[in-house]
Structures are given as C-alpha cells and as structure tokens.
Coordinates of C-alpha atoms and ligand atoms in Angstrom, one line a residue:
M1 CA 0.0 0.0 0.0
S2 CA 1.5 3.3 -1.0
T3 CA 0.4 6.8 -1.7
P4 CA 0.6 7.8 -5.4
P5 CA 2.6 10.9 -6.3
V6 CA 0.7 14.2 -5.9
D7 CA -1.0 15.1 -9.2
T8 CA -0.4 18.8 -9.4
R9 CA -3.0 19.4 -12.2
A10 CA -5.7 17.6 -10.1
I11 CA -4.7 19.7 -7.1
E12 CA -5.0 23.0 -9.1
R13 CA -8.4 21.9 -10.3
A14 CA -9.5 21.1 -6.7
A15 CA -8.3 24.5 -5.5
E16 CA -10.4 26.2 -8.3
V17 CA -13.5 24.2 -7.3
L18 CA -13.0 25.2 -3.7
R19 CA -12.5 28.9 -4.5
S20 CA -15.8 28.8 -6.5
G21 CA -17.6 27.4 -3.4
G22 CA -17.7 23.8 -4.6
I23 CA -17.1 20.6 -2.6
V24 CA -14.1 18.2 -3.1
A25 CA -13.5 14.8 -1.7
L26 CA -9.9 14.4 -0.8
P27 CA -7.6 11.8 0.9
T28 CA -6.2 12.5 4.3
E29 CA -4.0 10.0 6.3
T30 CA -7.1 9.0 8.4
V31 CA -10.1 8.8 6.0
Y32 CA -11.3 10.7 2.9
G33 CA -12.7 14.1 3.8
L34 CA -15.4 16.1 2.1
A35 CA -13.9 19.6 1.9
A36 CA -15.3 23.1 1.4
D37 CA -13.9 26.6 2.0
A38 CA -14.2 27.1 5.8
D39 CA -14.8 30.8 5.3
N40 CA -17.7 30.3 2.9
E41 CA -20.9 29.6 4.7
D42 CA -22.8 28.5 1.6
A43 CA -20.1 26.1 0.7
V44 CA -20.1 24.6 4.2
R45 CA -23.9 24.2 4.0
K46 CA -23.5 22.3 0.8
L47 CA -21.3 19.8 2.7
F48 CA -24.0 19.2 5.3
A49 CA -26.6 18.7 2.5
A50 CA -24.3 16.3 0.6
K51 CA -23.8 14.2 3.8
G52 CA -27.4 14.5 5.0
R53 CA -25.9 15.6 8.3
P54 CA -28.0 17.7 10.8
A55 CA -26.9 21.4 10.8
D56 CA -26.1 21.5 14.5
H57 CA -23.2 19.0 14.2
P58 CA -19.8 20.8 14.2
V59 CA -17.3 20.1 11.5
I60 CA -13.5 20.0 11.7
V61 CA -11.5 22.9 10.2
H62 CA -8.3 21.6 8.4
V63 CA -5.3 24.0 8.5
G64 CA -1.7 23.9 7.4
G65 CA -0.1 23.9 10.9
T66 CA 0.4 25.3 14.3
N67 CA 0.8 28.9 13.0
E68 CA -2.9 28.9 12.1
L69 CA -4.1 28.0 15.7
D70 CA -4.7 31.6 16.7
A71 CA -6.6 32.5 13.5
W72 CA -9.4 30.0 14.4
A73 CA -9.1 29.7 18.2
K74 CA -8.7 32.0 21.2
E75 CA -7.2 31.5 24.6
V76 CA -5.1 28.7 23.2
S77 CA -3.7 26.9 26.2
D78 CA -0.1 25.6 26.7
D79 CA -1.5 22.0 26.5
A80 CA -3.1 22.8 23.1
R81 CA 0.2 24.2 21.8
A82 CA 2.2 21.2 23.2
L83 CA -0.1 18.7 21.5
S84 CA -0.1 20.6 18.1
R85 CA 3.7 20.8 18.2
A86 CA 4.0 17.1 19.0
F87 CA 1.4 15.7 16.6
W88 CA 0.8 18.1 13.8
P89 CA 0.7 17.5 10.9
G90 CA -1.1 14.2 11.8
P91 CA -4.2 12.4 12.9
L92 CA -5.1 14.6 15.9
T93 CA -8.0 17.0 16.2
L94 CA -7.9 19.7 18.9
V95 CA -11.1 21.2 20.3
L96 CA -10.5 24.8 21.3
R97 CA -12.4 27.9 22.2
R98 CA -13.4 29.4 18.9
A99 CA -12.3 32.7 17.5
A100 CA -14.8 34.8 15.5
R101 CA -13.6 33.4 12.2
A102 CA -15.1 30.0 13.2
R103 CA -18.8 30.8 12.5
D104 CA -21.9 29.0 13.7
V105 CA -22.1 26.9 10.6
I106 CA -18.7 25.4 11.4
T107 CA -19.2 24.9 15.2
G108 CA -22.8 24.0 15.1
G109 CA -23.4 27.0 17.4
Q110 CA -21.0 25.7 20.1
E111 CA -18.4 28.0 21.6
T112 CA -15.6 25.6 20.5
V113 CA -14.0 24.7 17.2
G114 CA -12.2 21.5 16.1
L115 CA -8.9 22.0 14.3
R116 CA -6.6 19.6 12.6
A117 CA -3.5 19.8 10.3
P118 CA -3.5 16.7 8.1
A119 CA -0.3 15.0 7.1
H120 CA -1.4 13.4 3.8
P121 CA 0.7 14.9 1.0
W122 CA -2.4 15.3 -1.2
A123 CA -4.4 17.1 1.5
R124 CA -1.4 19.4 2.3
A125 CA -1.0 20.2 -1.4
V126 CA -4.7 21.1 -1.7
L127 CA -4.5 23.3 1.4
E128 CA -1.4 25.1 0.0
A129 CA -2.8 25.6 -3.5
F130 CA -6.2 26.8 -2.1
G131 CA -4.5 29.1 0.4
G132 CA -7.2 29.0 3.1
A133 CA -8.7 26.5 5.6
L134 CA -11.0 23.6 4.7
A135 CA -14.0 22.5 6.6
A136 CA -14.1 18.7 6.1
P137 CA -16.1 15.9 7.7
S138 CA -15.5 12.3 6.6
A139 CA -16.8 11.9 3.1
N140 CA -19.7 9.5 3.8
S141 CA -23.4 9.8 4.1
F142 CA -24.4 10.6 7.7
G143 CA -24.1 7.5 10.0
R144 CA -22.3 5.4 7.5
V145 CA -18.9 3.9 7.6
S146 CA -16.1 6.4 6.7
P147 CA -14.5 6.0 3.2
T148 CA -10.8 5.0 3.0
T149 CA -10.6 5.0 -0.8
A150 CA -11.9 7.3 -3.6
Q151 CA -14.1 4.5 -4.8
H152 CA -15.9 4.3 -1.5
V153 CA -16.8 8.0 -1.9
I154 CA -17.9 7.5 -5.5
D155 CA -20.1 4.5 -4.5
D156 CA -21.7 6.4 -1.5
L157 CA -22.0 10.1 -2.5
G158 CA -21.2 10.0 -6.2
I159 CA -20.0 12.8 -8.5
K160 CA -22.2 15.5 -10.1
P161 CA -24.3 15.8 -12.1
H162 CA -25.8 12.4 -10.9
G163 CA -24.0 12.4 -7.5
K164 CA -23.3 15.1 -4.9
V165 CA -19.6 15.9 -5.0
D166 CA -18.0 18.4 -7.5
L167 CA -14.6 16.5 -7.6
V168 CA -13.1 13.4 -6.1
L169 CA -9.3 13.3 -5.8
D170 CA -7.9 9.8 -5.8
G171 CA -4.8 9.8 -3.6
G172 CA -4.9 6.0 -2.9
A173 CA -6.0 4.2 0.2
C174 CA -5.7 6.1 3.5
P175 CA -2.7 4.9 5.5
V176 CA -4.2 5.2 9.0
G177 CA -7.8 4.1 8.1
I178 CA -9.8 5.4 11.0
E179 CA -10.7 8.9 12.0
S180 CA -8.4 11.2 14.0
T181 CA -8.1 11.2 17.8
I182 CA -10.1 14.1 19.2
V183 CA -8.9 15.9 22.4
D184 CA -10.9 18.7 24.0
V185 CA -8.4 21.3 25.2
S186 CA -10.9 24.1 25.6
G187 CA -11.2 23.8 29.4
T188 CA -8.7 23.3 32.2
E189 CA -8.5 19.5 31.9
P190 CA -7.6 17.8 28.6
T191 CA -10.2 15.2 27.7
L192 CA -10.4 12.5 25.1
L193 CA -13.5 12.8 22.9
R194 CA -12.7 10.2 20.3
P195 CA -9.9 7.6 20.4
G196 CA -7.8 7.3 17.3
A197 CA -4.3 6.3 16.0
I198 CA -2.7 8.7 18.5
T199 CA -3.3 6.9 21.8
R200 CA -4.1 8.3 25.2
E201 CA -0.6 7.2 26.3
Q202 CA 1.0 9.3 23.6
L203 CA -1.0 12.3 24.5
Q204 CA -0.2 11.9 28.2
R205 CA 3.5 11.6 27.5
A206 CA 3.5 14.8 25.4
L207 CA 1.6 16.7 28.1
G208 CA 3.1 15.2 31.2
R209 CA -0.4 14.9 32.6
E210 CA -3.5 12.7 32.6
V211 CA -6.0 12.8 29.7
T212 CA -9.4 11.6 31.0
D213 CA -12.4 10.4 29.1
A214 CA -15.0 13.1 28.4
G215 CA -17.8 12.9 31.0
A216 CA -21.6 13.1 30.5
N217 CA -21.4 16.9 29.8
A218 CA -19.0 16.6 26.9
P219 CA -19.7 18.6 23.8
R220 CA -22.0 16.7 21.5
T221 CA -20.2 15.2 18.6
S222 CA -21.6 12.9 16.0
G223 CA -18.8 10.4 16.7
R224 CA -20.2 10.0 20.2
L225 CA -23.6 9.2 19.0
E226 CA -24.3 5.5 19.5
K227 CA -25.8 4.7 16.0
H228 CA -22.7 5.6 14.0
Y229 CA -20.2 4.1 11.7
A230 CA -22.8 1.4 10.8
P231 CA -22.8 -0.9 7.8
H232 CA -26.2 -1.5 6.1
M233 CA -26.4 -5.2 7.2
P234 CA -26.6 -6.2 10.9
L235 CA -23.2 -6.7 12.4
S236 CA -22.1 -8.4 15.6
V237 CA -18.8 -8.8 17.4
L238 CA -18.2 -12.2 19.0
P239 CA -15.4 -13.5 21.2
A240 CA -13.1 -15.6 19.1
D241 CA -14.0 -18.9 20.9
K242 CA -17.7 -18.3 20.4
L243 CA -17.2 -17.5 16.7
T244 CA -15.1 -20.6 16.2
A245 CA -17.8 -22.7 17.7
K246 CA -20.5 -21.0 15.5
L247 CA -18.5 -21.5 12.3
A248 CA -17.9 -25.2 13.1
K249 CA -21.7 -25.8 12.6
P250 CA -23.6 -25.6 9.3
C251 CA -26.2 -22.9 9.5
N252 CA -29.0 -21.5 7.3
Q253 CA -27.9 -17.9 7.3
R254 CA -25.2 -16.7 5.0
L255 CA -22.4 -15.1 7.0
A256 CA -19.6 -12.7 6.2
V257 CA -16.8 -12.9 8.7
L258 CA -13.7 -10.8 9.7
A259 CA -11.6 -13.0 12.0
P260 CA -8.1 -14.3 12.6
L261 CA -7.1 -17.2 10.3
T262 CA -7.2 -19.6 13.3
V263 CA -10.9 -18.8 13.7
L264 CA -11.6 -19.3 10.0
E265 CA -10.0 -22.7 9.9
N266 CA -12.5 -25.7 9.9
C267 CA -15.4 -23.5 9.0
R268 CA -18.5 -25.5 8.0
A269 CA -21.0 -22.6 8.1
N270 CA -22.4 -21.0 5.0
V271 CA -19.9 -18.2 4.5
A272 CA -20.3 -15.6 1.7
L273 CA -17.0 -13.9 2.5
A274 CA -14.2 -14.5 5.0
I275 CA -11.6 -11.9 5.5
A276 CA -8.5 -12.7 7.6
A277 CA -8.0 -10.1 10.3
P278 CA -4.5 -8.6 10.5
E279 CA -2.6 -9.3 13.7
R280 CA -1.1 -5.8 14.1
A281 CA -3.4 -3.0 15.3
D282 CA -2.1 -0.5 12.7
D283 CA -2.8 -3.0 9.8
Y284 CA -6.2 -3.8 11.3
A285 CA -7.2 -0.1 11.5
R286 CA -6.0 0.6 8.0
L287 CA -8.2 -2.2 6.6
L288 CA -11.1 -2.0 9.0
Y289 CA -13.5 0.2 7.0
S290 CA -12.7 -1.3 3.6
S291 CA -13.3 -4.8 5.3
L292 CA -16.6 -3.6 6.6
H293 CA -17.6 -2.2 3.2
R294 CA -16.6 -5.6 1.6
L295 CA -18.6 -7.6 4.2
D296 CA -21.5 -5.3 3.7
I297 CA -21.8 -5.8 0.0
S298 CA -21.0 -9.6 0.1
G299 CA -24.6 -10.6 -0.1
A300 CA -24.5 -12.1 3.4
D301 CA -27.5 -11.9 5.8
Q302 CA -25.3 -11.4 8.9
L303 CA -21.8 -9.8 9.4
I304 CA -19.7 -11.1 12.2
V305 CA -16.4 -9.8 13.5
A306 CA -14.1 -11.7 15.9
A307 CA -13.5 -9.4 18.9
P308 CA -10.0 -7.9 18.4
P309 CA -7.5 -7.9 21.3
T310 CA -7.8 -5.1 23.9
G311 CA -5.1 -2.7 25.0
P312 CA -4.1 0.9 24.1
Q313 CA -3.3 0.2 20.4
W314 CA -6.7 -1.4 20.0
D315 CA -8.9 1.2 21.8
A316 CA -9.9 3.1 18.7
I317 CA -10.6 -0.1 16.7
N318 CA -12.8 -1.5 19.5
D319 CA -14.6 1.9 19.8
R320 CA -15.5 1.9 16.1
L321 CA -16.6 -1.8 16.1
R322 CA -18.8 -1.2 19.2
R323 CA -20.5 1.7 17.3
A324 CA -20.9 -0.4 14.1
Q325 CA -22.9 -3.1 16.0
V326 CA -26.2 -1.6 15.2
S327 CA -28.6 -3.7 13.3
G328 CA -30.9 -2.6 10.4
V329 CA -29.9 1.1 10.4
N330 CA -30.8 3.0 7.3
G331 CA -29.6 6.2 5.8
Ligands
TXA401 O1 -9.8 12.0 10.7 C1 -10.7 12.8 10.8 O2 -11.0 13.5 11.8 C2 -11.6 13.0 9.5 C3 -10.7 13.6 8.4 C4 -11.5 13.9 7.2 O3 -10.0 14.7 8.9 N1 -12.7 13.8 9.8 C5 -13.8 13.4 10.5 O4 -14.8 14.4 10.5 O5 -13.8 12.4 11.0 P1 -16.2 14.0 11.0 O6 -17.0 15.3 10.9 O7 -16.8 12.8 10.3 O8 -16.0 13.7 12.5 C6 -15.5 14.8 13.3 C7 -16.0 14.7 14.7 C8 -17.5 14.8 14.8 O9 -17.9 13.8 15.7 C9 -17.8 16.2 15.2 O10 -19.0 16.3 15.9 C10 -16.5 16.4 16.1 O11 -15.5 15.9 15.4 N2 -16.3 17.9 16.3 C11 -16.0 18.8 15.4 N3 -15.9 20.0 15.9 C12 -16.1 19.8 17.2 C13 -16.2 20.7 18.4 N4 -16.1 22.0 18.2 N5 -16.5 20.2 19.6 C14 -16.7 18.9 19.7 N6 -16.6 18.0 18.7 C15 -16.4 18.5 17.5
MG402 MG1 -17.6 11.0 10.2

C-alpha cells in the first residue's frame, strides 16, 4: 500500500473548485474528507446537504499547521500548543475555544472549534494551492462507515451531475484508516472525545499529565452518538472462541466474517465472504472500514467480526466496532 505521487494538475483543479464554493472529496491520512472553504458559509452548508448531516453538528477545520491556531481559536492553552507541536501534521484534532472566524455553521453553534493539520501529501497540497482553511467531515453519508478509498466516496456520494460531489481526488488508500483522535483542550483538563491512532498514552506523554475520558457533559459530537459508523447489514462482534464454535456448525444464514485465520479454519458454516483479520493494530485499523464495506456488499445476511485484542493500540478499533454493531440502520 502506497500513496501515489501528488498530481499537481488535479490539485489545481481542486483549488479552483474550492475557490468557487464547490465541494471536493480528498484523501487524508485517516479517512477521505469532504472539503469546502471554511470561510464560505454557503459552501459549508453544501457539505451538510451532501452528507445528509444535521446542521447542529460541528465540522473540523483543516489547517496547514500550528501557526494557524490563533486565526481560528482564542485563549489557546499551553496544553493545546504542546499537542499541536507534538502531533501536527497528523491524525489529531484539537477542540479549542473558537475565534470569531469559526462561524456557527462550522461549530454547530457551540463555543468551540475542532482544528486539525492533516499530514497526507495530497491534503497538504490542496491546502497550499487553495491558500485557506478547509471544513471537512468524513466523506460518507451521515451515519455510514467512513471512506478510505476514492471508490468508497464515489459509491456512496457520487460525482455531479448524478451524484453530490464536484470533484473526487484519488490519492490512494488512506494509510491510517480510522478517524483522528479528538482531544478537548478548551477547558482546564484535557479530555479524550474520540480515540484514534494517536493513543491516550502518547497524549499523556506529550503533556506530562493525565488525559481523561469526556464525561456526560462533553460537547455533543456525532462520533459520540451510538448509532454511527454502521454498515447496512446487521453486524455483531463475538469473542473468538464463540465465533469458532459458531462457524464449526452448518447454518441456514449466509455469513460474512472478519476474523483471525485460526478462527476461520475448519469452517462448516455458509460463509459468503471470509476476511483474515490482520494481527497488528495499525494494519487492522488501515483495513477496518474497507473490510466492513466488503462484508456489507457480500450478499450475506449477517456480518460477524471476531472481537479484536484489547489494550491501548486497539482502543480506537474497539470503539469503532462497538458503534458499528447496530442492526438494520438505514440512511
Ligand atoms: O480524521 C478525521 O477527523 C476526519 C478527516 C477527514 O479529517 N474527519 C472526520 O470528521 O472524522 P467528522 O466530521 O466525520 O467527525 C468529526 C467529529 C464529529 O464527531 C464532530 O462532531 C466532532 O468531530 N467535532 C468537530 N468540531 C467539534 C467541536 N467544536 N467540539 C466537539 N466535537 C467536534
Ligand atoms: Mg464522520
């Protein structure tokens, strides 16, 4: 898996579309984002319409780096600066008190703004050619699994005139594969709003202090809603021994399974698709959403995933799988 060289003509075209208020799907290191000019309210509204996302959900502003913190946020704390210095550009979103530039359409009317400097060379090239900041949620319909390839975006949202996006940039498969870690540094205590590739341990080491989970009064974020990241077909997560036992017996339902090779051996069940789960957490995360997409379109009646290991490297993966376990969700 590698990132193709940046196509400068495609980047120029993307910058033009963004300047004229259009929306562009682009690769980031985490997942594909659906980008619009963060200073253009109409363009940001188009993002929400394309995703079918409620207007009161805040969207992350993507910037070039730490020198843009103060353009979008005020009262930026030492913790916030330390984290941006340590992890930007990279898969970390900081939630800060908003400056006036972050309008209601971006923040969903909240007094905070989410900022991230992406590391992906294509995303950085677009930011540079465009010359501004980009509002960009993940490029999927609201509530669906995030896209990690250009084809996922085309299959879900589609390109105009028949689809919803002005331009899709194909910069290959996303190397991280799950959405950024989100840390709220708008108050006195840093809190973890969404686990991601940058672990709590890494955050704590950079800060020299504890990073706790967001409590009940955390800002509302769609990533924290329970019915989220869901495939179309019902999905369940089973402990490896239970799944091994289930697969050993013939069954009427057609199954699609993501599990370690050891669990897939001696399978006698009716399996439409079996995907071998990677052993390493980074490989597992990179392939998670494309595996869920493949299971989802396999024609199976039931999707089953073997519960991955636990531990810091696996927190974000277990978080996404827990949220994907919602049956019969539509839209
Ligand atoms: O990796 C990522 O973060 C990807 C790529 C494209 O950058 N983006 C992404 O965006 O996952 P989205 O919109 O699908 O998820 C961003 C999450 C949402 O749950 C949103 O509610 C939350 O970040 N968020 C954004 N601004 C916020 C704020 N001011 N306070 C709390 N949560 C916020
Ligand atoms: Mg999303």
